Amino acid sequence: MDEMDIDKDLSFRGESSNNVSSFLNGNFRTKMAAGSFYIPRSDKAPLGEDAHFICREEETIGVADGVGSWAKKGIDSGEYSRQLVRNAELSIQKQKDQRSKIHPMEVLNEAYFNTKCQGSSTACILTLACDTIHAVNVGDSGFVVIRDGDIVYKSEIQQKGFNYPFQLGNGVKLDDPSVAQEIKATVRIGDVIVMATDGLFDNVHNHELEKLVHDGLVDLRKLETFSKMLAQKIAEYALQKSESKTLYTPFTEECSKANKYRPGGKRDDITVIVAHILPR
């Protein structure tokens, strides 16, 4: 498990709903207000390949991104991610009934074993408990923690090769939850967590994301729907970048590392969840 106190250590720089969560009781300072926005790629199936959830009372969020290559076999690439997310929500509700804390790795394990359809997906699940975020991540979805305008933590991409992420699925060459990265980090009031599929991270640089969040805090933070509106703003910016044929994007950079020349953005489904850490 990656465990860090980003209250003290800042060396890690590197759609939908709007909910305020209050699952745990006790002398803890923080709660989480989360909102989401989803833009499916226009030339894919109507529902796209991404799926996500926000569990309000349980202070838990998650995204999954179905792997598009299944479409070549006549399989809906989004069905696996949607079923995985549904099963994750069922697991969260079951844990809520049994205890006062959600365990993301248990959620991921149960969701994985109960997802039987063909396909595969990346996954990221995060919960807030006791002023600490606990997360699990498989593949190239992920999240950042932004504090005072700077990214103080960004989850690592897990991939086997260029554009080939780790992915959960039912098959000999596919992965299971044992490959998941486990993350634990202390958060502060005012922190902003941006969780997303690679439709965001392939198209938006860290400094652009920092500016989007900074500007959003200035313009939108007093609104009840702040998290949802900021998620929409970020997703629409990523969409604009993805349609470019000339801009130098994070995907362009990854292509260069693989000795490929490929300027511009990468068209994809884009899911963004914004979670604002607030005083309880």
PDB file of N, CA, C and O in Angstrom, residues 24-31 59 100-101 127-134 184-187 280:
ATOM      1  N   LEU A  24     -19.655   8.826   8.321  1.00  0.00           N
ATOM      2  CA  LEU A  24     -19.099   8.504   9.627  1.00  0.00           C
ATOM      3  C   LEU A  24     -19.434   9.576  10.650  1.00  0.00           C
ATOM      4  O   LEU A  24     -19.447  10.762  10.352  1.00  0.00           O
ATOM      5  N   ASN A  25     -19.685   9.164  11.876  1.00  0.00           N
ATOM      6  CA  ASN A  25     -19.824  10.088  12.984  1.00  0.00           C
ATOM      7  C   ASN A  25     -18.508  10.133  13.754  1.00  0.00           C
ATOM      8  O   ASN A  25     -17.609   9.343  13.528  1.00  0.00           O
ATOM      9  N   GLY A  26     -18.379  11.060  14.673  1.00  0.00           N
ATOM     10  CA  GLY A  26     -17.165  11.127  15.465  1.00  0.00           C
ATOM     11  C   GLY A  26     -16.508  12.486  15.347  1.00  0.00           C
ATOM     12  O   GLY A  26     -17.020  13.399  14.722  1.00  0.00           O
ATOM     13  N   ASN A  27     -15.341  12.615  15.987  1.00  0.00           N
ATOM     14  CA  ASN A  27     -14.658  13.896  16.059  1.00  0.00           C
ATOM     15  C   ASN A  27     -13.714  14.092  14.869  1.00  0.00           C
ATOM     16  O   ASN A  27     -12.521  14.357  15.044  1.00  0.00           O
ATOM     17  N   PHE A  28     -14.238  13.978  13.683  1.00  0.00           N
ATOM     18  CA  PHE A  28     -13.435  14.177  12.495  1.00  0.00           C
ATOM     19  C   PHE A  28     -13.837  15.484  11.832  1.00  0.00           C
ATOM     20  O   PHE A  28     -14.974  15.936  11.918  1.00  0.00           O
ATOM     21  N   ARG A  29     -12.891  16.104  11.166  1.00  0.00           N
ATOM     22  CA  ARG A  29     -13.065  17.474  10.712  1.00  0.00           C
ATOM     23  C   ARG A  29     -13.719  17.583   9.347  1.00  0.00           C
ATOM     24  O   ARG A  29     -14.239  18.629   9.000  1.00  0.00           O
ATOM     25  N   THR A  30     -13.644  16.535   8.520  1.00  0.00           N
ATOM     26  CA  THR A  30     -13.948  16.703   7.106  1.00  0.00           C
ATOM     27  C   THR A  30     -15.127  15.873   6.623  1.00  0.00           C
ATOM     28  O   THR A  30     -15.460  14.833   7.178  1.00  0.00           O
ATOM     29  N   LYS A  31     -15.743  16.382   5.577  1.00  0.00           N
ATOM     30  CA  LYS A  31     -16.732  15.642   4.811  1.00  0.00           C
ATOM     31  C   LYS A  31     -16.481  15.951   3.342  1.00  0.00           C
ATOM     32  O   LYS A  31     -15.637  16.788   2.993  1.00  0.00           O
ATOM     33  N   GLU A  59     -19.640   8.402   1.488  1.00  0.00           N
ATOM     34  CA  GLU A  59     -18.476   9.201   1.104  1.00  0.00           C
ATOM     35  C   GLU A  59     -17.516   8.397   0.220  1.00  0.00           C
ATOM     36  O   GLU A  59     -16.313   8.356   0.449  1.00  0.00           O
ATOM     37  N   SER A 100     -19.050   0.717   9.984  1.00  0.00           N
ATOM     38  CA  SER A 100     -19.117   2.167   9.823  1.00  0.00           C
ATOM     39  C   SER A 100     -18.027   2.704   8.905  1.00  0.00           C
ATOM     40  O   SER A 100     -17.803   3.903   8.844  1.00  0.00           O
ATOM     41  N   LYS A 101     -17.359   1.827   8.182  1.00  0.00           N
ATOM     42  CA  LYS A 101     -16.272   2.262   7.311  1.00  0.00           C
ATOM     43  C   LYS A 101     -16.256   1.418   6.049  1.00  0.00           C
ATOM     44  O   LYS A 101     -16.436   0.199   6.099  1.00  0.00           O
ATOM     45  N   THR A 127     -12.630   6.393  -0.975  1.00  0.00           N
ATOM     46  CA  THR A 127     -13.536   6.737   0.113  1.00  0.00           C
ATOM     47  C   THR A 127     -12.847   7.675   1.092  1.00  0.00           C
ATOM     48  O   THR A 127     -11.608   7.658   1.217  1.00  0.00           O
ATOM     49  N   LEU A 128     -13.629   8.504   1.752  1.00  0.00           N
ATOM     50  CA  LEU A 128     -13.118   9.388   2.803  1.00  0.00           C
ATOM     51  C   LEU A 128     -13.557   8.850   4.146  1.00  0.00           C
ATOM     52  O   LEU A 128     -14.747   8.609   4.371  1.00  0.00           O
ATOM     53  N   ALA A 129     -12.601   8.659   5.054  1.00  0.00           N
ATOM     54  CA  ALA A 129     -12.915   8.184   6.400  1.00  0.00           C
ATOM     55  C   ALA A 129     -11.871   8.734   7.356  1.00  0.00           C
ATOM     56  O   ALA A 129     -10.664   8.642   7.090  1.00  0.00           O
ATOM     57  N   CYS A 130     -12.322   9.335   8.436  1.00  0.00           N
ATOM     58  CA  CYS A 130     -11.419   9.808   9.482  1.00  0.00           C
ATOM     59  C   CYS A 130     -10.381  10.796   8.937  1.00  0.00           C
ATOM     60  O   CYS A 130      -9.189  10.705   9.255  1.00  0.00           O
ATOM     61  N   ASP A 131     -10.838  11.726   8.098  1.00  0.00           N
ATOM     62  CA  ASP A 131      -9.981  12.756   7.507  1.00  0.00           C
ATOM     63  C   ASP A 131      -8.886  12.169   6.620  1.00  0.00           C
ATOM     64  O   ASP A 131      -7.856  12.808   6.377  1.00  0.00           O
ATOM     65  N   THR A 132      -9.120  10.967   6.106  1.00  0.00           N
ATOM     66  CA  THR A 132      -8.131  10.277   5.277  1.00  0.00           C
ATOM     67  C   THR A 132      -8.834   9.663   4.074  1.00  0.00           C
ATOM     68  O   THR A 132      -9.926   9.111   4.212  1.00  0.00           O
ATOM     69  N   ILE A 133      -8.217   9.783   2.903  1.00  0.00           N
ATOM     70  CA  ILE A 133      -8.750   9.082   1.743  1.00  0.00           C
ATOM     71  C   ILE A 133      -8.072   7.727   1.622  1.00  0.00           C
ATOM     72  O   ILE A 133      -6.869   7.584   1.832  1.00  0.00           O
ATOM     73  N   HIS A 134      -8.880   6.723   1.302  1.00  0.00           N
ATOM     74  CA  HIS A 134      -8.411   5.369   1.048  1.00  0.00           C
ATOM     75  C   HIS A 134      -8.875   5.029  -0.362  1.00  0.00           C
ATOM     76  O   HIS A 134     -10.056   5.182  -0.691  1.00  0.00           O
ATOM     77  N   LYS A 184      -3.350   5.563   0.553  1.00  0.00           N
ATOM     78  CA  LYS A 184      -3.898   6.158   1.765  1.00  0.00           C
ATOM     79  C   LYS A 184      -3.229   7.506   1.969  1.00  0.00           C
ATOM     80  O   LYS A 184      -2.002   7.606   1.934  1.00  0.00           O
ATOM     81  N   ALA A 185      -4.029   8.556   2.162  1.00  0.00           N
ATOM     82  CA  ALA A 185      -3.454   9.886   2.312  1.00  0.00           C
ATOM     83  C   ALA A 185      -4.362  10.772   3.150  1.00  0.00           C
ATOM     84  O   ALA A 185      -5.580  10.744   3.009  1.00  0.00           O
ATOM     85  N   THR A 186      -3.766  11.567   4.028  1.00  0.00           N
ATOM     86  CA  THR A 186      -4.513  12.542   4.819  1.00  0.00           C
ATOM     87  C   THR A 186      -4.904  13.717   3.942  1.00  0.00           C
ATOM     88  O   THR A 186      -4.121  14.162   3.097  1.00  0.00           O
ATOM     89  N   VAL A 187      -6.118  14.225   4.137  1.00  0.00           N
ATOM     90  CA  VAL A 187      -6.559  15.391   3.385  1.00  0.00           C
ATOM     91  C   VAL A 187      -6.899  16.527   4.345  1.00  0.00           C
ATOM     92  O   VAL A 187      -7.099  16.320   5.536  1.00  0.00           O
ATOM     93  N   ARG A 280     -16.780  19.458   8.458  1.00  0.00           N
ATOM     94  CA  ARG A 280     -17.970  18.712   8.853  1.00  0.00           C
ATOM     95  C   ARG A 280     -18.890  19.561   9.728  1.00  0.00           C
ATOM     96  O   ARG A 280     -18.417  20.288  10.569  1.00  0.00           O
TER      97      ARG A 280
END
